[in-house]
mmCIF file of C-alpha atoms in Angstrom:
data_model
loop_
_atom_site.group_PDB
_atom_site.id
_atom_site.type_symbol
_atom_site.label_atom_id
_atom_site.label_comp_id
_atom_site.label_asym_id
_atom_site.label_seq_id
_atom_site.Cartn_x
_atom_site.Cartn_y
_atom_site.Cartn_z
ATOM 1 C CA MET A 66 -21.296 13.942 -15.115
ATOM 2 C CA GLU A 67 -19.827 13.507 -12.296
ATOM 3 C CA LEU A 68 -16.147 10.878 -12.180
ATOM 4 C CA THR A 69 -15.777 9.389 -8.701
ATOM 5 C CA GLU A 70 -12.817 7.524 -9.949
ATOM 6 C CA PRO A 71 -10.100 7.954 -12.330
ATOM 7 C CA THR A 72 -11.669 7.415 -15.839
ATOM 8 C CA ALA A 73 -10.027 7.353 -19.544
ATOM 9 C CA TRP A 74 -10.700 11.189 -21.245
ATOM 10 C CA SER A 75 -9.906 9.717 -24.351
ATOM 11 C CA ALA A 76 -9.647 6.582 -26.136
ATOM 12 C CA ASP A 77 -5.930 7.882 -27.584
ATOM 13 C CA ARG A 78 -2.852 5.988 -25.379
ATOM 14 C CA LEU A 79 -0.021 8.007 -25.306
ATOM 15 C CA GLU A 80 3.509 7.699 -25.374
ATOM 16 C CA LEU A 81 4.647 10.032 -23.314
ATOM 17 C CA GLY A 82 1.684 12.069 -21.852
ATOM 18 C CA GLU A 83 2.494 15.187 -19.775
ATOM 19 C CA GLY A 84 2.462 18.645 -19.641
ATOM 20 C CA ALA A 85 -1.209 18.926 -18.724
ATOM 21 C CA ARG A 86 -2.591 22.499 -18.405
ATOM 22 C CA TRP A 87 -5.988 24.092 -18.227
ATOM 23 C CA VAL A 88 -6.039 27.131 -20.853
ATOM 24 C CA ASP A 89 -9.520 29.095 -22.022
ATOM 25 C CA ASP A 90 -11.970 26.661 -20.724
ATOM 26 C CA ARG A 91 -10.052 23.178 -22.130
ATOM 27 C CA LEU A 92 -7.331 21.020 -21.583
ATOM 28 C CA VAL A 93 -3.971 21.384 -23.594
ATOM 29 C CA LEU A 94 -0.856 18.368 -22.572
ATOM 30 C CA VAL A 95 1.328 17.067 -25.278
ATOM 31 C CA ASP A 96 3.063 13.449 -26.571
ATOM 32 C CA LEU A 97 6.424 14.400 -25.530
ATOM 33 C CA LEU A 98 9.212 12.259 -27.623
ATOM 34 C CA ALA A 99 6.290 12.748 -30.823
ATOM 35 C CA GLY A 100 6.635 16.750 -30.449
ATOM 36 C CA ARG A 101 2.911 17.002 -30.655
ATOM 37 C CA LEU A 102 0.658 19.631 -28.952
ATOM 38 C CA LEU A 103 -2.839 18.077 -28.126
ATOM 39 C CA GLY A 104 -5.974 19.606 -26.591
ATOM 40 C CA THR A 105 -9.778 18.655 -25.386
ATOM 41 C CA THR A 106 -12.970 20.074 -22.910
ATOM 42 C CA GLY A 107 -12.982 19.563 -19.879
ATOM 43 C CA ASP A 108 -16.935 18.566 -20.777
ATOM 44 C CA GLY A 109 -16.680 15.277 -21.352
ATOM 45 C CA PRO A 110 -14.470 11.980 -22.815
ATOM 46 C CA ALA A 111 -13.308 13.000 -26.269
ATOM 47 C CA PRO A 112 -10.865 12.079 -29.063
ATOM 48 C CA LEU A 113 -8.098 14.373 -28.648
ATOM 49 C CA ALA A 114 -7.329 17.151 -31.128
ATOM 50 C CA GLU A 115 -3.553 17.939 -32.419
ATOM 51 C CA LEU A 116 -2.757 21.910 -32.660
ATOM 52 C CA CYS A 117 0.835 21.640 -33.209
ATOM 53 C CA ARG A 118 3.305 18.794 -34.116
ATOM 54 C CA LEU A 119 7.106 20.050 -34.060
ATOM 55 C CA ASP A 120 9.655 17.222 -35.407
ATOM 56 C CA VAL A 121 11.992 17.891 -32.006
ATOM 57 C CA PRO A 122 10.765 16.689 -28.038
ATOM 58 C CA LEU A 123 8.160 18.962 -27.135
ATOM 59 C CA GLY A 124 8.063 19.004 -23.377
ATOM 60 C CA ALA A 125 4.979 21.280 -21.791
ATOM 61 C CA VAL A 126 3.890 25.005 -22.802
ATOM 62 C CA ALA A 127 2.848 27.624 -21.048
ATOM 63 C CA PRO A 128 0.475 30.141 -22.957
ATOM 64 C CA VAL A 129 0.609 33.543 -24.369
ATOM 65 C CA ALA A 130 -1.363 36.599 -22.156
ATOM 66 C CA GLY A 131 -3.744 38.088 -24.613
ATOM 67 C CA GLU A 132 -2.857 36.017 -27.860
ATOM 68 C CA PRO A 133 -5.010 32.940 -27.965
ATOM 69 C CA GLY A 134 -3.401 29.269 -29.473
ATOM 70 C CA GLU A 135 0.417 31.045 -28.794
ATOM 71 C CA TRP A 136 2.047 28.859 -26.538
ATOM 72 C CA LEU A 137 5.532 29.283 -24.862
ATOM 73 C CA ALA A 138 7.044 25.706 -25.800
ATOM 74 C CA ALA A 139 10.155 23.663 -23.955
ATOM 75 C CA ALA A 140 11.364 21.921 -27.067
ATOM 76 C CA GLY A 141 13.865 20.204 -28.393
ATOM 77 C CA THR A 142 17.091 22.110 -26.835
ATOM 78 C CA GLY A 143 15.562 24.577 -26.187
ATOM 79 C CA VAL A 144 12.956 27.203 -25.595
ATOM 80 C CA ALA A 145 10.220 28.192 -28.240
ATOM 81 C CA ARG A 146 7.253 30.246 -29.418
ATOM 82 C CA LEU A 147 4.480 27.988 -31.266
ATOM 83 C CA GLY A 148 2.036 29.890 -33.366
ATOM 84 C CA ALA A 149 -2.190 29.107 -33.531
ATOM 85 C CA ASP A 150 -1.031 28.736 -37.319
ATOM 86 C CA GLY A 151 0.971 25.771 -36.187
ATOM 87 C CA GLY A 152 4.328 27.489 -37.148
ATOM 88 C CA HIS A 153 7.031 27.815 -34.764
ATOM 89 C CA ARG A 154 10.297 29.510 -34.096
ATOM 90 C CA VAL A 155 13.291 29.312 -31.670
ATOM 91 C CA VAL A 156 13.478 31.901 -28.921
ATOM 92 C CA ALA A 157 16.615 30.943 -27.186
ATOM 93 C CA GLU A 158 19.247 27.699 -27.142
ATOM 94 C CA LEU A 159 19.708 26.327 -23.909
ATOM 95 C CA GLU A 160 20.931 22.342 -23.979
ATOM 96 C CA GLY A 161 22.507 22.272 -27.162
ATOM 97 C CA GLY A 162 26.248 22.620 -25.667
ATOM 98 C CA ASN A 163 25.075 19.911 -23.708
ATOM 99 C CA PRO A 164 28.193 17.838 -23.702
ATOM 100 C CA GLU A 165 26.100 14.568 -23.938
ATOM 101 C CA PRO A 166 22.812 14.660 -25.919
ATOM 102 C CA ALA A 167 20.004 16.120 -23.815
ATOM 103 C CA ARG A 168 16.497 18.118 -24.609
ATOM 104 C CA MET A 169 14.030 20.134 -22.411
ATOM 105 C CA ASN A 170 11.551 18.450 -20.354
ATOM 106 C CA ASP A 171 9.133 20.054 -18.011
ATOM 107 C CA ALA A 172 8.025 23.655 -18.358
ATOM 108 C CA VAL A 173 5.557 26.369 -16.359
ATOM 109 C CA ALA A 174 4.831 30.114 -16.506
ATOM 110 C CA ASP A 175 4.922 31.387 -12.953
ATOM 111 C CA PRO A 176 2.066 33.797 -11.460
ATOM 112 C CA HIS A 177 4.427 36.939 -12.157
ATOM 113 C CA GLY A 178 5.188 36.068 -16.134
ATOM 114 C CA ARG A 179 7.964 34.156 -16.293
ATOM 115 C CA PHE A 180 8.919 31.163 -18.132
ATOM 116 C CA TRP A 181 10.831 28.391 -15.890
ATOM 117 C CA ALA A 182 11.963 25.465 -17.900
ATOM 118 C CA GLY A 183 13.803 22.322 -16.816
ATOM 119 C CA SER A 184 16.610 20.059 -18.570
ATOM 120 C CA MET A 185 18.052 16.387 -19.046
ATOM 121 C CA THR A 186 20.170 13.991 -20.626
ATOM 122 C CA TYR A 187 18.418 11.777 -22.937
ATOM 123 C CA ALA A 188 20.486 8.899 -20.765
ATOM 124 C CA GLY A 189 19.270 10.048 -17.167
ATOM 125 C CA THR A 190 22.578 11.222 -16.739
ATOM 126 C CA PRO A 191 23.171 11.675 -12.977
ATOM 127 C CA GLY A 192 23.909 15.931 -13.025
ATOM 128 C CA GLY A 193 22.876 16.543 -16.605
ATOM 129 C CA GLY A 194 19.889 18.591 -16.038
ATOM 130 C CA SER A 195 19.595 21.998 -15.190
ATOM 131 C CA LEU A 196 16.141 24.496 -14.395
ATOM 132 C CA TYR A 197 16.625 27.921 -16.581
ATOM 133 C CA ARG A 198 14.567 30.932 -15.875
ATOM 134 C CA ILE A 199 13.040 33.556 -18.670
ATOM 135 C CA ASP A 200 11.727 36.464 -17.259
ATOM 136 C CA PRO A 201 9.960 38.958 -20.313
ATOM 137 C CA GLY A 202 12.363 40.292 -22.504
ATOM 138 C CA ALA A 203 15.697 39.083 -20.713
ATOM 139 C CA ALA A 204 17.951 36.185 -21.911
ATOM 140 C CA PRO A 205 17.479 32.663 -20.149
ATOM 141 C CA VAL A 206 19.227 32.298 -16.694
ATOM 142 C CA PRO A 207 20.422 28.884 -15.036
ATOM 143 C CA VAL A 208 19.030 28.794 -12.167
ATOM 144 C CA VAL A 209 19.025 25.346 -10.545
ATOM 145 C CA THR A 210 22.172 22.923 -11.880
ATOM 146 C CA GLY A 211 23.270 19.269 -11.081
ATOM 147 C CA LEU A 212 19.551 17.976 -11.159
ATOM 148 C CA THR A 213 19.289 14.014 -13.502
ATOM 149 C CA ILE A 214 15.461 15.066 -14.328
ATOM 150 C CA ALA A 215 14.090 18.431 -13.746
ATOM 151 C CA ASN A 216 10.374 18.141 -13.268
ATOM 152 C CA GLY A 217 7.971 20.556 -11.991
ATOM 153 C CA PRO A 218 8.146 23.305 -11.261
ATOM 154 C CA ALA A 219 5.041 24.561 -9.382
ATOM 155 C CA PHE A 220 4.038 27.292 -7.701
ATOM 156 C CA ASP A 221 1.865 28.642 -5.024
ATOM 157 C CA GLY A 222 -0.790 31.538 -5.328
ATOM 158 C CA ALA A 223 1.536 34.510 -4.320
ATOM 159 C CA GLY A 224 4.550 33.118 -6.555
ATOM 160 C CA THR A 225 6.965 33.013 -3.313
ATOM 161 C CA THR A 226 7.309 29.354 -3.037
ATOM 162 C CA MET A 227 8.806 27.298 -6.004
ATOM 163 C CA TYR A 228 8.776 23.693 -5.642
ATOM 164 C CA LEU A 229 11.252 21.229 -7.682
ATOM 165 C CA ALA A 230 11.265 17.527 -7.810
ATOM 166 C CA ASP A 231 14.207 15.343 -9.705
ATOM 167 C CA THR A 232 13.118 12.538 -10.615
ATOM 168 C CA PRO A 233 14.889 10.101 -10.008
ATOM 169 C CA ARG A 234 16.390 10.594 -6.443
ATOM 170 C CA GLY A 235 13.023 10.849 -5.609
ATOM 171 C CA HIS A 236 13.534 14.565 -4.330
ATOM 172 C CA VAL A 237 11.557 17.774 -4.357
ATOM 173 C CA ASP A 238 12.637 20.581 -2.671
ATOM 174 C CA ARG A 239 11.027 23.733 -1.930
ATOM 175 C CA PHE A 240 12.681 26.784 -3.060
ATOM 176 C CA SER A 241 11.280 30.716 -1.869
ATOM 177 C CA VAL A 242 11.468 33.035 -5.048
ATOM 178 C CA ASP A 243 12.023 37.347 -4.670
ATOM 179 C CA VAL A 244 8.211 37.875 -6.447
ATOM 180 C CA ARG A 245 10.449 41.100 -7.632
ATOM 181 C CA THR A 246 13.230 39.606 -9.501
ATOM 182 C CA GLY A 247 12.614 35.882 -9.988
ATOM 183 C CA ALA A 248 15.822 35.327 -8.250
ATOM 184 C CA LEU A 249 15.836 31.827 -6.003
ATOM 185 C CA GLY A 250 16.234 31.857 -1.642
ATOM 186 C CA GLU A 251 16.765 29.231 0.810
ATOM 187 C CA ARG A 252 16.405 25.689 -0.921
ATOM 188 C CA THR A 253 14.965 23.282 1.704
ATOM 189 C CA PRO A 254 14.365 19.527 1.008
ATOM 190 C CA PHE A 255 10.249 19.130 1.366
ATOM 191 C CA LEU A 256 9.651 15.099 -0.275
ATOM 192 C CA ARG A 257 12.025 12.450 0.068
ATOM 193 C CA LEU A 258 10.243 9.585 -1.577
ATOM 194 C CA ASP A 259 11.032 5.774 -1.006
ATOM 195 C CA PRO A 260 11.134 4.057 -4.892
ATOM 196 C CA ALA A 261 8.369 1.647 -3.981
ATOM 197 C CA GLU A 262 6.687 4.765 -3.420
ATOM 198 C CA GLY A 263 6.739 6.126 -7.338
ATOM 199 C CA ALA A 264 9.066 9.134 -8.362
ATOM 200 C CA PRO A 265 7.969 12.436 -8.269
ATOM 201 C CA ASP A 266 7.050 13.644 -11.414
ATOM 202 C CA GLY A 267 4.701 16.723 -12.609
ATOM 203 C CA MET A 268 3.294 18.952 -10.366
ATOM 204 C CA THR A 269 0.554 21.610 -9.215
ATOM 205 C CA VAL A 270 -0.762 23.671 -6.550
ATOM 206 C CA ASP A 271 -4.650 24.078 -5.274
ATOM 207 C CA ALA A 272 -6.570 26.652 -4.651
ATOM 208 C CA GLU A 273 -5.103 26.099 -1.222
ATOM 209 C CA ASP A 274 -1.638 26.111 -1.825
ATOM 210 C CA HIS A 275 -1.408 22.253 -1.234
ATOM 211 C CA LEU A 276 0.708 20.454 -3.359
ATOM 212 C CA TRP A 277 -0.315 17.331 -5.947
ATOM 213 C CA VAL A 278 2.412 15.414 -7.197
ATOM 214 C CA ALA A 279 2.301 12.295 -10.320
ATOM 215 C CA LEU A 280 3.933 9.343 -8.622
ATOM 216 C CA TRP A 281 5.693 7.894 -11.773
ATOM 217 C CA GLY A 282 5.848 3.339 -11.112
ATOM 218 C CA GLY A 283 3.483 4.461 -8.002
ATOM 219 C CA SER A 284 0.198 4.763 -9.766
ATOM 220 C CA ALA A 285 -1.075 7.259 -7.861
ATOM 221 C CA VAL A 286 -1.487 11.126 -7.438
ATOM 222 C CA ARG A 287 -0.617 12.571 -4.050
ATOM 223 C CA ARG A 288 -1.762 15.109 -1.971
ATOM 224 C CA TYR A 289 0.363 17.038 0.042
ATOM 225 C CA ARG A 290 0.343 20.138 3.283
ATOM 226 C CA PRO A 291 2.606 22.882 2.693
ATOM 227 C CA ASP A 292 4.275 21.556 5.944
ATOM 228 C CA GLY A 293 4.911 18.175 3.813
ATOM 229 C CA VAL A 294 2.426 16.040 5.311
ATOM 230 C CA LEU A 295 0.132 13.485 2.788
ATOM 231 C CA ASP A 296 -3.170 14.925 2.924
ATOM 232 C CA ARG A 297 -4.748 12.775 0.591
ATOM 233 C CA GLU A 298 -4.027 9.326 -2.116
ATOM 234 C CA ILE A 299 -5.991 8.872 -5.105
ATOM 235 C CA ARG A 300 -4.424 5.620 -7.028
ATOM 236 C CA LEU A 301 -4.504 5.322 -10.463
ATOM 237 C CA PRO A 302 -5.430 2.334 -12.965
ATOM 238 C CA ALA A 303 -2.220 3.082 -14.738
ATOM 239 C CA GLU A 304 1.623 2.762 -13.385
ATOM 240 C CA GLN A 305 3.011 5.895 -14.792
ATOM 241 C CA PRO A 306 1.025 9.272 -13.929
ATOM 242 C CA THR A 307 2.896 12.560 -15.507
ATOM 243 C CA SER A 308 1.518 15.272 -15.080
ATOM 244 C CA VAL A 309 -1.369 16.413 -13.716
ATOM 245 C CA CYS A 310 -3.857 20.151 -13.362
ATOM 246 C CA PHE A 311 -6.979 20.957 -12.682
ATOM 247 C CA GLY A 312 -10.097 22.157 -14.742
ATOM 248 C CA GLY A 313 -13.928 21.050 -15.704
ATOM 249 C CA PRO A 314 -16.399 22.902 -13.408
ATOM 250 C CA GLY A 315 -15.328 24.830 -10.829
ATOM 251 C CA LEU A 316 -11.503 23.487 -11.477
ATOM 252 C CA ARG A 317 -12.781 20.589 -10.047
ATOM 253 C CA ARG A 318 -11.592 18.148 -12.364
ATOM 254 C CA LEU A 319 -8.813 16.540 -11.618
ATOM 255 C CA PHE A 320 -6.749 15.556 -14.867
ATOM 256 C CA VAL A 321 -3.611 13.375 -14.692
ATOM 257 C CA THR A 322 -1.583 12.352 -17.704
ATOM 258 C CA THR A 323 0.179 8.840 -18.272
ATOM 259 C CA ALA A 324 2.643 6.773 -20.423
ATOM 260 C CA ALA A 325 3.190 3.508 -21.834
ATOM 261 C CA TYR A 326 6.735 4.365 -22.685
ATOM 262 C CA GLY A 327 9.403 1.620 -21.262
ATOM 263 C CA LEU A 328 6.585 -0.888 -20.258
ATOM 264 C CA THR A 329 6.829 -3.994 -21.317
ATOM 265 C CA ASP A 330 3.270 -5.557 -21.209
ATOM 266 C CA PRO A 331 1.518 -2.003 -20.994
ATOM 267 C CA GLY A 332 -2.745 -2.200 -19.554
ATOM 268 C CA PRO A 333 -5.588 -1.119 -20.878
ATOM 269 C CA LEU A 334 -5.133 2.630 -19.610
ATOM 270 C CA ASP A 335 -1.113 2.901 -19.692
ATOM 271 C CA GLY A 336 -0.584 6.273 -21.779
ATOM 272 C CA ALA A 337 -4.059 7.778 -21.145
ATOM 273 C CA LEU A 338 -5.210 11.018 -19.743
ATOM 274 C CA LEU A 339 -7.341 9.791 -16.644
ATOM 275 C CA ALA A 340 -9.944 12.650 -15.041
ATOM 276 C CA VAL A 341 -11.490 12.481 -11.293
ATOM 277 C CA ASP A 342 -12.834 15.105 -9.690
ATOM 278 C CA VAL A 343 -12.064 16.297 -5.988
ATOM 279 C CA PRO A 344 -13.878 18.288 -3.576
ATOM 280 C CA ILE A 345 -10.461 20.667 -3.768
ATOM 281 C CA ALA A 346 -10.540 23.809 -6.420
ATOM 282 C CA GLY A 347 -7.273 24.411 -8.147
ATOM 283 C CA ARG A 348 -6.447 26.585 -10.867
ATOM 284 C CA PRO A 349 -5.508 27.741 -14.487
ATOM 285 C CA ALA A 350 -2.313 27.653 -16.088
ATOM 286 C CA ALA A 351 -0.204 31.195 -15.323
ATOM 287 C CA SER A 352 0.468 33.199 -18.774
ATOM 288 C CA VAL A 353 3.479 34.560 -20.213
ATOM 289 C CA PRO A 354 3.193 38.463 -21.570
ATOM 290 C CA ALA A 355 2.546 39.088 -25.539
ATOM 291 C CA GLY A 356 6.306 40.458 -26.975
#
């Protein structure tokens, strides 16, 4: 089947759909505040299957290499390992000492197996969030502080460039990355969006190293060239797109999670998982090493 327009991929409607990732020929995503990890195929619309449920918010996951059904997750106030049996154990506590109630938000593995996880306060306090890096076998390191709501990050194919969104500020910044150490280099502004355009939420980088950005409140997903020039926009029948990833045949099906959270009168597709085919390929989710 070919999807020429954004189409609901299931009848499920999520409070805060997030964290779409393509892993082992299937799509995984989260219903963040409900702590649910969900999955479906890229073949055709179908009900979302619950893979795991936590009693804390679940921001996003990365697959563990060579261990199907195992995940490293930004969950609660830290990072957890989720098992194929539905169990979980805390790997690192990150935000428990925050003076304000806080939680983890978006997270991703980079092409070199490092796990990057962002945080925020529940109140969205300016400067209350951080981005952490977890190298295999090492303790977490806070690498960017003073954020409000950290989203992304997203990496180019070589892992030498990282994009990071601070959603309420409408900012996306670009960092150089030392592939040997994971250290961040120069931070430069990449996007500065007007509130009327929507706020940058989840992001991904396609096979041509262009950045795709879900625009919370903007009813759209945009593709930007590496020089920051807008390349294309896909309008969506949902107000609050939250994350974006490629999957399906040839990795040319764009999946977009959305949220009904905070809407007083949500429309029929607010909170839906949407899909549309595009003439550009993406990449599957990177994994973290076992151990």
